[in-house]
Amino acid sequence: SQQGEEDPQALSIQEGENATMNCSYKTSINNLQWYRQNSGRGLVHLILIRSNEREKHSGRLRVTLDTSKKSSSLLITASRAADTASYFCACDRGSTLGRLYFGRGTQLTVWP
Amino acid sequence: EADIYQTPRYLVIGTGKKITLECSQTMGHDKMYWYQQDPGMELHLIHYSYGVNSTEKGDLSSESTVSRIRTEHFPLTLESARPSHTSQYLCASSDAQGATEAFFGQGTRLTVV
């Protein structure tokens, strides 16, 4: 499969704790993106990291990329109940179409 | 907030009926996509378009068809709905150039009874 694979499949934490989700992929990429999906809704783009970048921050989000291990991680610091959602990594292989390959996602539940 | 809209949000329909799922975007994006997603599963690309009059099938075989007569509109049609078509359908678009961030609609939850 050329899709990203997230780990763990489900994560349950308390408010204030940090949440870390991992993504592994099999082919070379142009960039890797993380998306969030609230239950029964569309996906919302969170952050994009290019293949020549190693770390990127956006607010409470921190993304790392290790192209030698073909893996990425998403860290959400000081989580809130409102962060409860599914998180997907998506690989862009640099095709003309610009298509993305999605994994199955990590279901994050943050308890108040 | 992304300017891409899907209607209807929910649709329950009987077997054999013809349905059209609407998708419109106001961002002037050339590339548009339809994904199918079952609960707790990954997104599967079923159709895509590079621009007007361009449509291609994706990775997952689908009995649906699409059209792209206008840049902003990318409807998906099922000529004869079956229970196996029950799923969530997500429409997305992206800019032809630059970063390939995709903008998604809210999705259509289709149930065929």
Short mmCIF file of C-alpha atoms in Angstrom, two decimals:
data_model
loop_
_atom_site.label_atom_id
_atom_site.label_comp_id
_atom_site.label_asym_id
_atom_site.label_seq_id
_atom_site.Cartn_x
_atom_site.Cartn_y
_atom_site.Cartn_z
CA SER A 1 0.00 0.00 0.00
CA GLN A 2 1.21 3.53 -0.75
CA GLN A 3 -1.04 4.99 1.89
CA GLY A 4 0.06 6.44 5.17
CA GLU A 5 -0.65 4.26 8.15
CA GLU A 6 -1.44 5.92 11.47
CA ASP A 7 -0.60 4.55 14.85
CA PRO A 8 -2.28 4.12 17.27
CA GLN A 9 -5.73 3.47 15.85
CA ALA A 10 -7.29 5.01 18.93
CA LEU A 11 -5.96 7.22 21.72
CA SER A 12 -7.75 8.32 24.86
CA ILE A 13 -6.28 11.01 27.13
CA GLN A 14 -7.25 13.61 29.71
CA GLU A 15 -7.48 17.33 29.00
CA GLY A 16 -4.13 19.03 29.40
CA GLU A 17 -2.13 15.98 28.36
CA ASN A 18 -0.17 15.78 25.15
CA ALA A 19 -1.30 13.53 22.30
CA THR A 20 1.15 11.95 19.90
CA MET A 21 0.13 10.20 16.70
CA ASN A 22 2.44 8.51 14.27
CA CYS A 23 2.30 7.90 10.55
CA SER A 24 4.40 5.56 8.45
CA TYR A 25 4.50 5.36 4.67
CA LYS A 26 6.16 3.22 2.05
CA THR A 27 7.10 5.36 -0.95
CA SER A 28 9.00 8.61 -1.43
CA ILE A 29 6.96 11.73 -0.88
CA ASN A 30 6.87 15.35 -1.97
CA ASN A 31 5.18 16.38 1.25
CA LEU A 32 3.09 14.92 4.05
CA GLN A 33 -0.06 16.49 5.43
CA TRP A 34 -2.18 16.03 8.51
CA TYR A 35 -5.95 16.43 8.50
CA ARG A 36 -8.60 16.42 11.16
CA GLN A 37 -12.11 15.01 10.81
CA ASN A 38 -14.88 15.55 13.28
CA SER A 39 -17.43 12.75 13.41
CA GLY A 40 -19.47 12.57 10.22
CA ARG A 41 -17.88 15.70 8.72
CA GLY A 42 -15.34 16.56 6.04
CA LEU A 43 -11.61 16.76 6.57
CA VAL A 44 -9.87 19.96 7.60
CA HIS A 45 -6.24 20.58 6.68
CA LEU A 46 -4.01 21.11 9.72
CA ILE A 47 -0.42 21.30 8.57
CA LEU A 48 1.86 20.41 5.66
CA ILE A 49 5.50 19.43 5.97
CA ARG A 50 7.71 19.19 2.89
CA SER A 51 10.16 16.38 2.31
CA ASN A 52 13.14 18.67 2.97
CA GLU A 53 11.76 19.83 6.32
CA ARG A 54 12.24 18.00 9.61
CA GLU A 55 9.93 19.85 11.96
CA LYS A 56 7.10 22.31 11.75
CA HIS A 57 4.93 24.10 14.30
CA SER A 58 1.48 25.61 14.14
CA GLY A 59 -0.06 26.75 17.40
CA ARG A 60 -0.35 23.69 19.65
CA LEU A 61 0.61 21.38 16.78
CA ARG A 62 4.09 20.06 16.18
CA VAL A 63 4.86 17.83 13.23
CA THR A 64 8.10 15.97 12.58
CA LEU A 65 9.20 14.13 9.48
CA ASP A 66 11.93 11.52 9.17
CA THR A 67 12.28 10.59 5.50
CA SER A 68 14.96 8.00 6.25
CA LYS A 69 12.47 6.08 8.39
CA LYS A 70 9.50 7.09 6.23
CA SER A 71 7.62 8.28 9.27
CA SER A 72 5.98 11.38 10.68
CA SER A 73 4.48 12.30 14.03
CA LEU A 74 1.83 14.80 15.06
CA LEU A 75 1.98 16.16 18.59
CA ILE A 76 -0.92 18.09 20.06
CA THR A 77 0.15 19.83 23.25
CA ALA A 78 -2.15 20.71 26.14
CA SER A 79 -5.07 18.89 24.57
CA ARG A 80 -8.65 20.04 24.97
CA ALA A 81 -11.96 18.21 24.78
CA ALA A 82 -12.55 20.06 21.50
CA ASP A 83 -9.56 18.25 19.99
CA THR A 84 -11.59 15.04 20.01
CA ALA A 85 -11.64 13.91 16.37
CA SER A 86 -10.00 11.56 13.90
CA TYR A 87 -6.60 12.58 12.60
CA PHE A 88 -5.33 11.44 9.21
CA CYS A 89 -1.95 11.68 7.59
CA ALA A 90 -1.90 12.07 3.81
CA CYS A 91 1.05 11.50 1.52
CA ASP A 92 1.67 13.57 -1.59
CA ARG A 93 3.96 11.69 -3.95
CA GLY A 94 4.36 14.67 -6.27
CA SER A 95 2.08 13.43 -9.04
CA THR A 96 0.65 15.83 -11.61
CA LEU A 97 -2.81 15.26 -10.17
CA GLY A 98 -1.65 16.27 -6.73
CA ARG A 99 -3.58 13.38 -5.24
CA LEU A 100 -3.18 12.38 -1.63
CA TYR A 101 -2.98 8.91 -0.11
CA PHE A 102 -4.75 8.69 3.23
CA GLY A 103 -4.36 6.23 6.09
CA ARG A 104 -7.15 4.93 8.33
CA GLY A 105 -6.63 7.64 10.90
CA THR A 106 -6.19 7.84 14.65
CA GLN A 107 -9.33 8.38 16.71
CA LEU A 108 -8.41 10.78 19.51
CA THR A 109 -10.70 11.18 22.50
CA VAL A 110 -9.89 13.89 25.03
CA TRP A 111 -11.80 13.59 28.32
CA PRO A 112 -12.64 16.75 30.29
CA GLU B 1 -13.66 27.83 6.42
CA ALA B 2 -13.38 26.16 3.03
CA ASP B 3 -15.65 27.36 0.22
CA ILE B 4 -16.69 23.93 -0.96
CA TYR B 5 -20.21 22.69 -0.48
CA GLN B 6 -21.91 19.34 -0.73
CA THR B 7 -25.59 18.61 -0.84
CA PRO B 8 -27.42 16.84 0.53
CA ARG B 9 -25.71 16.18 3.87
CA TYR B 10 -27.79 13.06 4.45
CA LEU B 11 -29.73 10.95 1.98
CA VAL B 12 -31.77 7.82 2.58
CA ILE B 13 -33.07 6.30 -0.60
CA GLY B 14 -34.56 3.08 -1.88
CA THR B 15 -32.78 0.50 -4.01
CA GLY B 16 -32.90 1.18 -7.74
CA LYS B 17 -33.30 4.95 -7.48
CA LYS B 18 -31.11 7.36 -9.40
CA ILE B 19 -29.28 9.89 -7.26
CA THR B 20 -26.95 12.83 -7.81
CA LEU B 21 -24.65 14.14 -5.13
CA GLU B 22 -23.79 17.78 -5.64
CA CYS B 23 -20.42 19.42 -5.04
CA SER B 24 -19.56 23.05 -5.70
CA GLN B 25 -16.53 25.16 -4.90
CA THR B 26 -16.04 28.89 -5.23
CA MET B 27 -12.24 28.95 -5.04
CA GLY B 28 -11.64 28.53 -8.77
CA HIS B 29 -9.72 25.29 -8.21
CA ASP B 30 -9.02 23.20 -11.28
CA LYS B 31 -8.56 19.89 -9.47
CA MET B 32 -11.51 18.19 -7.86
CA TYR B 33 -11.90 14.78 -6.25
CA TRP B 34 -14.51 12.39 -4.93
CA TYR B 35 -13.60 10.07 -2.06
CA GLN B 36 -15.59 7.26 -0.51
CA GLN B 37 -15.16 6.59 3.21
CA ASP B 38 -16.68 3.86 5.36
CA PRO B 39 -16.80 4.43 9.16
CA GLY B 40 -13.38 4.19 10.76
CA MET B 41 -11.71 3.54 7.45
CA GLU B 42 -9.39 5.38 5.10
CA LEU B 43 -10.51 7.54 2.22
CA HIS B 44 -10.61 5.88 -1.18
CA LEU B 45 -10.34 8.01 -4.31
CA ILE B 46 -13.14 7.09 -6.73
CA HIS B 47 -13.08 9.97 -9.24
CA TYR B 48 -10.99 13.01 -10.04
CA SER B 49 -10.83 15.86 -12.51
CA TYR B 50 -8.02 18.09 -13.74
CA GLY B 51 -10.44 20.70 -15.03
CA VAL B 52 -13.45 21.27 -17.26
CA ASN B 53 -14.33 18.26 -19.44
CA SER B 54 -11.69 16.14 -17.68
CA THR B 55 -12.78 13.19 -15.54
CA GLU B 56 -10.92 10.06 -14.52
CA LYS B 57 -11.63 7.04 -12.36
CA GLY B 58 -9.69 6.66 -9.14
CA ASP B 59 -8.26 3.66 -7.32
CA LEU B 60 -11.48 2.23 -6.00
CA SER B 61 -13.84 0.84 -8.59
CA SER B 62 -17.16 2.62 -8.40
CA GLU B 63 -20.41 2.30 -10.33
CA SER B 64 -20.89 6.03 -10.03
CA THR B 65 -20.16 8.56 -12.77
CA VAL B 66 -19.09 12.20 -12.63
CA SER B 67 -19.14 15.21 -14.91
CA ARG B 68 -17.22 18.49 -15.01
CA ILE B 69 -19.01 20.94 -17.27
CA ARG B 70 -18.12 23.95 -15.16
CA THR B 71 -15.02 24.59 -13.06
CA GLU B 72 -16.98 25.04 -9.87
CA HIS B 73 -19.29 22.04 -10.17
CA PHE B 74 -18.43 18.32 -9.91
CA PRO B 75 -21.58 16.21 -9.40
CA LEU B 76 -21.53 12.46 -8.80
CA THR B 77 -24.37 10.28 -10.10
CA LEU B 78 -25.52 6.76 -9.28
CA GLU B 79 -27.93 5.49 -11.94
CA SER B 80 -29.32 2.70 -9.78
CA ALA B 81 -28.53 2.81 -6.07
CA ARG B 82 -27.86 -0.41 -4.17
CA PRO B 83 -27.32 -1.12 -0.45
CA SER B 84 -23.61 -1.68 -1.21
CA HIS B 85 -23.40 2.02 -2.14
CA THR B 86 -24.15 2.98 1.46
CA SER B 87 -21.19 5.08 2.57
CA GLN B 88 -19.94 8.61 3.13
CA TYR B 89 -18.95 10.51 0.00
CA LEU B 90 -16.48 13.36 0.35
CA CYS B 91 -15.75 15.96 -2.32
CA ALA B 92 -12.51 17.92 -2.32
CA SER B 93 -10.66 20.44 -4.45
CA SER B 94 -7.13 21.77 -4.70
CA ASP B 95 -5.23 24.45 -6.52
CA ALA B 96 -3.48 23.37 -9.69
CA GLN B 97 -0.22 24.95 -8.64
CA GLY B 98 1.79 25.15 -5.48
CA ALA B 99 1.12 23.19 -2.33
CA THR B 100 -1.41 20.45 -2.69
CA GLU B 101 -3.53 21.15 0.34
CA ALA B 102 -6.99 19.75 -0.28
CA PHE B 103 -10.18 21.48 0.80
CA PHE B 104 -13.03 19.17 1.70
CA GLY B 105 -16.78 19.55 1.74
CA GLN B 106 -18.82 18.37 4.72
CA GLY B 107 -19.64 15.10 3.02
CA THR B 108 -22.83 13.30 2.05
CA ARG B 109 -23.89 10.34 4.14
CA LEU B 110 -25.76 8.02 1.77
CA THR B 111 -27.91 5.15 2.99
CA VAL B 112 -29.56 2.87 0.44
CA VAL B 113 -32.32 0.71 1.87
#
